[in-house]
mmCIF file of C-alpha atoms in Angstrom:
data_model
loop_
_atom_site.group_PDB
_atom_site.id
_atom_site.type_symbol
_atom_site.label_atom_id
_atom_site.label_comp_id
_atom_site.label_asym_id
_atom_site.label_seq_id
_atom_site.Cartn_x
_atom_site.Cartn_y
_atom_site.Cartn_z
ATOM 1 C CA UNK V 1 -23.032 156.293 -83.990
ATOM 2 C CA UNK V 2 -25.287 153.625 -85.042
ATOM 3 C CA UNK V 3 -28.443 155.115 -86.553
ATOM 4 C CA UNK V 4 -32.078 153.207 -85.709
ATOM 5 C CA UNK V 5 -32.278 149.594 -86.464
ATOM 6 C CA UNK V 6 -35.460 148.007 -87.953
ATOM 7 C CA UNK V 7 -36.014 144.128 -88.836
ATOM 8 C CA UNK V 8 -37.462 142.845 -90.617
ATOM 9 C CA UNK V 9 -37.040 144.929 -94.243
ATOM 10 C CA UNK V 10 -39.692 143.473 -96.262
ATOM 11 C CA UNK V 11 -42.292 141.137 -94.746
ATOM 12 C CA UNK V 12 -45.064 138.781 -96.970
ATOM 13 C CA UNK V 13 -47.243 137.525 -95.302
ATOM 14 C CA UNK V 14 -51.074 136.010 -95.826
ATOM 15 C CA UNK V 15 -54.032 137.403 -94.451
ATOM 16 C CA UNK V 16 -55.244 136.833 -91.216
ATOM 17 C CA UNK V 17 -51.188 135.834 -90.107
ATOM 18 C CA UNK V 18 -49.856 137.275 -87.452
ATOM 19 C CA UNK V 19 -46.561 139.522 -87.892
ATOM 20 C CA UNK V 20 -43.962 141.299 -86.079
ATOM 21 C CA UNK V 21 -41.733 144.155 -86.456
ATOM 22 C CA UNK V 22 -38.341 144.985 -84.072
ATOM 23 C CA UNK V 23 -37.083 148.407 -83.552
ATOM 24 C CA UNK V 24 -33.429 148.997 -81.622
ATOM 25 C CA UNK V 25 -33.240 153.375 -80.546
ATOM 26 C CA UNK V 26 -30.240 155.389 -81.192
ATOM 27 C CA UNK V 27 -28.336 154.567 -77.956
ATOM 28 C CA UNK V 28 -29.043 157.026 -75.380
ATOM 29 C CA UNK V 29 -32.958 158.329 -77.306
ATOM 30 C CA UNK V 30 -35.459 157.695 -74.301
ATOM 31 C CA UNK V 31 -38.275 158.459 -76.851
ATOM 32 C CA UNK V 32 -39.474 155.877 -79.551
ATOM 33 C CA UNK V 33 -42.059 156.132 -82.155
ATOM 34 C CA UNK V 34 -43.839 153.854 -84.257
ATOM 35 C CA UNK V 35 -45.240 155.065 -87.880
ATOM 36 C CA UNK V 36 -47.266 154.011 -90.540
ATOM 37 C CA UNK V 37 -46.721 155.042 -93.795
ATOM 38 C CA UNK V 38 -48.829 154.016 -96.903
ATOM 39 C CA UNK V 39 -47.806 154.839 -100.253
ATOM 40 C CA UNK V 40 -47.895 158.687 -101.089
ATOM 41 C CA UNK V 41 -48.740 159.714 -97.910
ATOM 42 C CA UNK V 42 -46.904 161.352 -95.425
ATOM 43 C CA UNK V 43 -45.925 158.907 -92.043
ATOM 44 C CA UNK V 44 -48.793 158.496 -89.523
ATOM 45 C CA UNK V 45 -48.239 158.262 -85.541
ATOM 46 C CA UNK V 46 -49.483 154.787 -84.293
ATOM 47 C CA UNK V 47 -47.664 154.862 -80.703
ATOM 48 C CA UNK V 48 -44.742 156.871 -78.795
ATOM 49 C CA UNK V 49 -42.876 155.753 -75.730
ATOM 50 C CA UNK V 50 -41.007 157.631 -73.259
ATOM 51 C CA UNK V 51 -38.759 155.324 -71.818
ATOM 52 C CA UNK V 52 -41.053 152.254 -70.986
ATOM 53 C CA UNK V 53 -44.124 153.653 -70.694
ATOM 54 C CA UNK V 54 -46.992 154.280 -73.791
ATOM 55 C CA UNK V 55 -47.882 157.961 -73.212
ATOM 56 C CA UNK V 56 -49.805 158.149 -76.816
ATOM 57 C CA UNK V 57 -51.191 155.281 -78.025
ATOM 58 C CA UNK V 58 -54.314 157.167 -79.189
ATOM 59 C CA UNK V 59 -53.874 156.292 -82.929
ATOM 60 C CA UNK V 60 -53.267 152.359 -82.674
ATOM 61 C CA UNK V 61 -55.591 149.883 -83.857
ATOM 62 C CA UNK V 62 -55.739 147.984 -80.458
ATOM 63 C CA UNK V 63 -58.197 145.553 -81.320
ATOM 64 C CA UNK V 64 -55.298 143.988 -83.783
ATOM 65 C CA UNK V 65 -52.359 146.310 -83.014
ATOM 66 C CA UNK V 66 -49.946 145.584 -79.737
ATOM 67 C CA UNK V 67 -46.659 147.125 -79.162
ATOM 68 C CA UNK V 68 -44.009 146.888 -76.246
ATOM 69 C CA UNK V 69 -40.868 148.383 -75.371
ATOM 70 C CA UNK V 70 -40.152 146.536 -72.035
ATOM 71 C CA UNK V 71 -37.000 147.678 -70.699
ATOM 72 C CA UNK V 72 -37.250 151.275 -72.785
ATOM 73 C CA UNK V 73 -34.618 150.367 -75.160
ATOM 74 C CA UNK V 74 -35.993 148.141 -78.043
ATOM 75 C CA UNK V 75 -39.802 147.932 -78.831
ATOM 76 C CA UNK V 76 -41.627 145.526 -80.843
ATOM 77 C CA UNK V 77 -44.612 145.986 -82.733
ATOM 78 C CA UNK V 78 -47.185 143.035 -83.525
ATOM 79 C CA UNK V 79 -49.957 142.818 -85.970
ATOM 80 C CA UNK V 80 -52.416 140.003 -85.386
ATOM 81 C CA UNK V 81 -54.443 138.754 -87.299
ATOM 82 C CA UNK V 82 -53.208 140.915 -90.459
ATOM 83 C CA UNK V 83 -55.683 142.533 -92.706
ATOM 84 C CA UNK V 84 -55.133 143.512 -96.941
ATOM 85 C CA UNK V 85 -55.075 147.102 -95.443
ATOM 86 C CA UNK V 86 -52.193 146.618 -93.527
ATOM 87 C CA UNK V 87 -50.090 146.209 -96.218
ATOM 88 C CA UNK V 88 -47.761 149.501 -95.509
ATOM 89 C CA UNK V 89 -44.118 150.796 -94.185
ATOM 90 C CA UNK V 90 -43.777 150.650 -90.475
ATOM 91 C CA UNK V 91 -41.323 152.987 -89.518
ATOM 92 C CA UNK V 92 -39.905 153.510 -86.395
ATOM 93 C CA UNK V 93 -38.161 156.515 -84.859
ATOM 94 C CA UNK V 94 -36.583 158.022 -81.866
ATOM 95 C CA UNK V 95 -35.266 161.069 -80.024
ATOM 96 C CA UNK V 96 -32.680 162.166 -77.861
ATOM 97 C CA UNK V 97 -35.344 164.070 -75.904
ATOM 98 C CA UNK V 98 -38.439 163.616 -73.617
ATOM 99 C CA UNK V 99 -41.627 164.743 -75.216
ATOM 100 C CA UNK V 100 -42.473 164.997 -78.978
ATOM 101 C CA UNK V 101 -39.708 167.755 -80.383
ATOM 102 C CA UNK V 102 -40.671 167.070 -83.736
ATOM 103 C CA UNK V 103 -37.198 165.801 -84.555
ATOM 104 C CA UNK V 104 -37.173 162.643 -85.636
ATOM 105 C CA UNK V 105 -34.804 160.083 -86.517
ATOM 106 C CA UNK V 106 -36.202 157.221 -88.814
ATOM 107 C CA UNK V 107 -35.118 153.668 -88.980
ATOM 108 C CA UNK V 108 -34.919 152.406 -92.574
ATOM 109 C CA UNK V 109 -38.190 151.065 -92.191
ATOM 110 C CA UNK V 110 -40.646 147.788 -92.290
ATOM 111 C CA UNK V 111 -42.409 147.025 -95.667
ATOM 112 C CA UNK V 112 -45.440 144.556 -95.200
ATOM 113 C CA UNK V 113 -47.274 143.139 -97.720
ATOM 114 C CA UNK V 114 -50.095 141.802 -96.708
ATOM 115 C CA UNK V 115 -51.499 138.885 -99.573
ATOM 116 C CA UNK F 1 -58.755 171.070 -93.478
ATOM 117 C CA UNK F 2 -55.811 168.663 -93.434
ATOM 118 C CA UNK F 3 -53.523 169.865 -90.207
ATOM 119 C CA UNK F 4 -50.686 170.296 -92.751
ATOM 120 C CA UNK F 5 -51.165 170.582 -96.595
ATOM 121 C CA UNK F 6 -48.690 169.917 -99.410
ATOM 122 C CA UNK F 7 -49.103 170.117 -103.472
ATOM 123 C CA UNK F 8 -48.109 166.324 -104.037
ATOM 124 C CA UNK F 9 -46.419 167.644 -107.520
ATOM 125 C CA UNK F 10 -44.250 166.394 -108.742
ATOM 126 C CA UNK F 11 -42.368 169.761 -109.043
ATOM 127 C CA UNK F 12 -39.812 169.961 -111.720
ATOM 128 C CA UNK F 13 -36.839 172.320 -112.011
ATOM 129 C CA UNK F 14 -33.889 172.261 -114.237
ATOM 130 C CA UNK F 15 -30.418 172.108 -112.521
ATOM 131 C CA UNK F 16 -29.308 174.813 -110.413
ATOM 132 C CA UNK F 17 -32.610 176.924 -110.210
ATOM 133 C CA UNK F 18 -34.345 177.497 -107.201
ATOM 134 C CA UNK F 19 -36.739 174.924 -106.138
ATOM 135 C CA UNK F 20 -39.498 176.332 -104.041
ATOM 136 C CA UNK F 21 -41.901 174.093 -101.443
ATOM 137 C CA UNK F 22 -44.824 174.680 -100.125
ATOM 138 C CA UNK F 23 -46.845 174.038 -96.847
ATOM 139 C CA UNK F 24 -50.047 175.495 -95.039
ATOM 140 C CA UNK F 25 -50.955 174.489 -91.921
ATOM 141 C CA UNK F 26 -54.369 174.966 -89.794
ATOM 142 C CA UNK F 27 -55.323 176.397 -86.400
ATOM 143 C CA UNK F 28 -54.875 173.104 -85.329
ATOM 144 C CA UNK F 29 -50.930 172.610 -85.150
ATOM 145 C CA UNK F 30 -48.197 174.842 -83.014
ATOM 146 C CA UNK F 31 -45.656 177.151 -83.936
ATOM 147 C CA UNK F 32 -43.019 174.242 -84.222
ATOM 148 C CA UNK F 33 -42.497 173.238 -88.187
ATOM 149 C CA UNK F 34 -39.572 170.583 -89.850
ATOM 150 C CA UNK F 35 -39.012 169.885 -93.431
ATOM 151 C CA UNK F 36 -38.066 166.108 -93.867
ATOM 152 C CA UNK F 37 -36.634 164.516 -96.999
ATOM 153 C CA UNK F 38 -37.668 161.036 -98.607
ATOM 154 C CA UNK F 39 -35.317 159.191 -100.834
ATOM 155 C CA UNK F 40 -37.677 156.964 -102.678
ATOM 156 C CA UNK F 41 -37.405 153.535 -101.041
ATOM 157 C CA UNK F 42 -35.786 155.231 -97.885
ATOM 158 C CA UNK F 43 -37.018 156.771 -95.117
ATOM 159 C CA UNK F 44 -37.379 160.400 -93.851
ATOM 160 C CA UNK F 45 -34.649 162.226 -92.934
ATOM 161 C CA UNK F 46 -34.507 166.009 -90.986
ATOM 162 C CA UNK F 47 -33.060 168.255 -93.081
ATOM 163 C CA UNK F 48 -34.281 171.835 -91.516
ATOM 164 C CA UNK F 49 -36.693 173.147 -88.212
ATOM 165 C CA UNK F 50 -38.040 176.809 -88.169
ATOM 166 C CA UNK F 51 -40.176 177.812 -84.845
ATOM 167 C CA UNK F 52 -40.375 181.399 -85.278
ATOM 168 C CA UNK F 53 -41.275 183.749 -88.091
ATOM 169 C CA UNK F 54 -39.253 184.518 -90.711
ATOM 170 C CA UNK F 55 -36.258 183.007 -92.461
ATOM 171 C CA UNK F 56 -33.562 180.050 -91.753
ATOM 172 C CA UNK F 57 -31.118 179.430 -93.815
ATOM 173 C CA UNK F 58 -28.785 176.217 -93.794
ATOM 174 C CA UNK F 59 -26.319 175.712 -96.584
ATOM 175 C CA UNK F 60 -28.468 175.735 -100.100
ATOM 176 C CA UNK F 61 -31.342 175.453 -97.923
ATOM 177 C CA UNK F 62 -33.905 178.137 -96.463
ATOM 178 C CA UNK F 63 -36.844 177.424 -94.164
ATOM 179 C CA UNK F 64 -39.457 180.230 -93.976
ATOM 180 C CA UNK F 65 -42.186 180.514 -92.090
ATOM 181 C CA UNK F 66 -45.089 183.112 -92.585
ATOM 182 C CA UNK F 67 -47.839 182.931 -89.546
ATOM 183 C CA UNK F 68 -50.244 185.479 -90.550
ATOM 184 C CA UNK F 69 -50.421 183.380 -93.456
ATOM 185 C CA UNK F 70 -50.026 180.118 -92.437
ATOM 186 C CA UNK F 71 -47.573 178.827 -94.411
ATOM 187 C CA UNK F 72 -44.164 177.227 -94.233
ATOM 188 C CA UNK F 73 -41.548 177.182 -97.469
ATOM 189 C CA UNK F 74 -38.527 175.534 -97.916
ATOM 190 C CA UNK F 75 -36.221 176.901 -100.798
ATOM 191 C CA UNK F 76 -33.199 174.591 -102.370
ATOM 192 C CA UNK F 77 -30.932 177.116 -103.924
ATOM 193 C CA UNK F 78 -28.938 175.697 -106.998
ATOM 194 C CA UNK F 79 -30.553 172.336 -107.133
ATOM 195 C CA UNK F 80 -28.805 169.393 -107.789
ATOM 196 C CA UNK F 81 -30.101 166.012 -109.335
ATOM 197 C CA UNK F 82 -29.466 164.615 -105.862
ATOM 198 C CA UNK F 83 -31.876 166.840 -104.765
ATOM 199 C CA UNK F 84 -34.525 165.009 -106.506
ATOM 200 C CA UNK F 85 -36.767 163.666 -103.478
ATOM 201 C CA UNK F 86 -39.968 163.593 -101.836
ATOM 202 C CA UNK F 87 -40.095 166.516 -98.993
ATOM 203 C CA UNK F 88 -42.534 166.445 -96.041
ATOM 204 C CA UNK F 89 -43.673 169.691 -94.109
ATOM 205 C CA UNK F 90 -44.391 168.470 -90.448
ATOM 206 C CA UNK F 91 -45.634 170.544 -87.132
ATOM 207 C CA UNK F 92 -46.185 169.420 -84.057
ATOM 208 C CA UNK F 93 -49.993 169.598 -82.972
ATOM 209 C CA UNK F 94 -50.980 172.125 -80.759
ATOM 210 C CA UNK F 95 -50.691 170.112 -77.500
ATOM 211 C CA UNK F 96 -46.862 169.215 -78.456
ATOM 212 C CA UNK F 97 -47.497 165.783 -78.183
ATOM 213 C CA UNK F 98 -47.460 164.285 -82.164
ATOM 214 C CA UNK F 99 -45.896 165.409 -85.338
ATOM 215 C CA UNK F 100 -48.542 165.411 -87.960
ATOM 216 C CA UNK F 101 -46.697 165.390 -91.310
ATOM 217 C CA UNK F 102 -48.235 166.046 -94.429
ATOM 218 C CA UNK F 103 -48.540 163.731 -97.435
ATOM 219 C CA UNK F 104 -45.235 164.855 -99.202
ATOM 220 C CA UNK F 105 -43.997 166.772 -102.519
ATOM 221 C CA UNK F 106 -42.195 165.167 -104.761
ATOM 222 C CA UNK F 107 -39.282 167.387 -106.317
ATOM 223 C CA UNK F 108 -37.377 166.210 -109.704
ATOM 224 C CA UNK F 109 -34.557 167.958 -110.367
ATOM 225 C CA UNK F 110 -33.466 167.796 -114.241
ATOM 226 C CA UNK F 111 -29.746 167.632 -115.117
#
């Protein structure tokens, strides 16, 4: 079974660009996650989807933050413009099942570095 | 209070002692705790739950979880230089909708 898919790896971008990040859910997981990790610090919960729909977005930056997961397989997560404190590992992650279990399975992650 | 607390280390053990992890939590976090592993350069991977008190053990692994106190361990029996990782404690907030994780300890294992 193909794990969770995340492209791109590394990202360099300059300030104020806009970026992108793609996320593909084990086949089947109705519930996706996007997290932020910065260096030493344990993931952080920008946004979780149950199929479609954006039932916490609580935590996302939405004046520079969007996400999407149109047809509640594959999501994509867009900075824009980018700030120096951006630069972080985006991390996304699903579940077999609906609500937050706690179990989690991690894509290999997004590093942006934000110049 | 952080929701979940961790000793950032690094903790270091010689080959096969036991290697023991720490994690409180606060009021503000359910009953529902995980103990994640982190490769450096990779990302975090499930390695135990525990959701009631007590002791779990999987393989070299044991998860225990003391609510009076309000803490969560996680013991690696005979630990291996593999072993050697970053380990997050994670609960699930006290409406069950996000997993707050805390900010990792980081385990060296000495061969």
């Amino acid at each position: 079974e193909a794990g969770v898919v995340q492209s791109p790896r590394y990202k360099i971008i300059e300030k104020k660009q806009p970026v992108a990040f793609w996320c593909n859910p084990i086949s089947g997981h109705n519930t996706l996650y996007w997290y932020l990790q910065n260096l030493g610090q344990g993931p952080e919960l920008l946004i979780r989807y149950e199929n479609e729909e954006a039932v916490d977005d609580s935590q996302l930056p939405k004046d520079r933050f969007s996400a999407e997961r149109l047809k509640g397989v594959d999501s994509t997560l867009k900075i824009q413009p980018a700030e120096l404190g951006d630069s972080a590992v985006y991390l996304c992650a699903s579940s077999p099942r609906t609500g937050n279990t706690g179990e989690l399975f991690f894509g290999e992650g997004s590093r942006l570095t934000v110049l | 209070q952080k929701e979940v607390e961790q000793n950032s280390g690094p903790l270091s053990v010689p080959e096969g002692a036991i290697a023991s992890l720490n994690c409180t939590y606060s009021d503000r976090v359910s009953q529902s705790f995980f103990w994640y592993r982190q490769y450096s350069g990779k990302s975090p991977e499930l390695i135990m739950s525990i959701y009631s008190n007590g002791d779990k053990e999987d393989g070299r692994f044991t998860a225990q979880l003391n609510k009076a106190s309000q803490y969560v361990s996680l013991l690696i029996r005979d630990s291996q230089p593999s072993d050697s990782a970053t380990y997050l404690c994670a609960a699930l907030d006290t409406g069950g909708f996000k997993t707050i994780f805390g900010a990792g300890t980081r385990l060296f294992v000495k061969a």
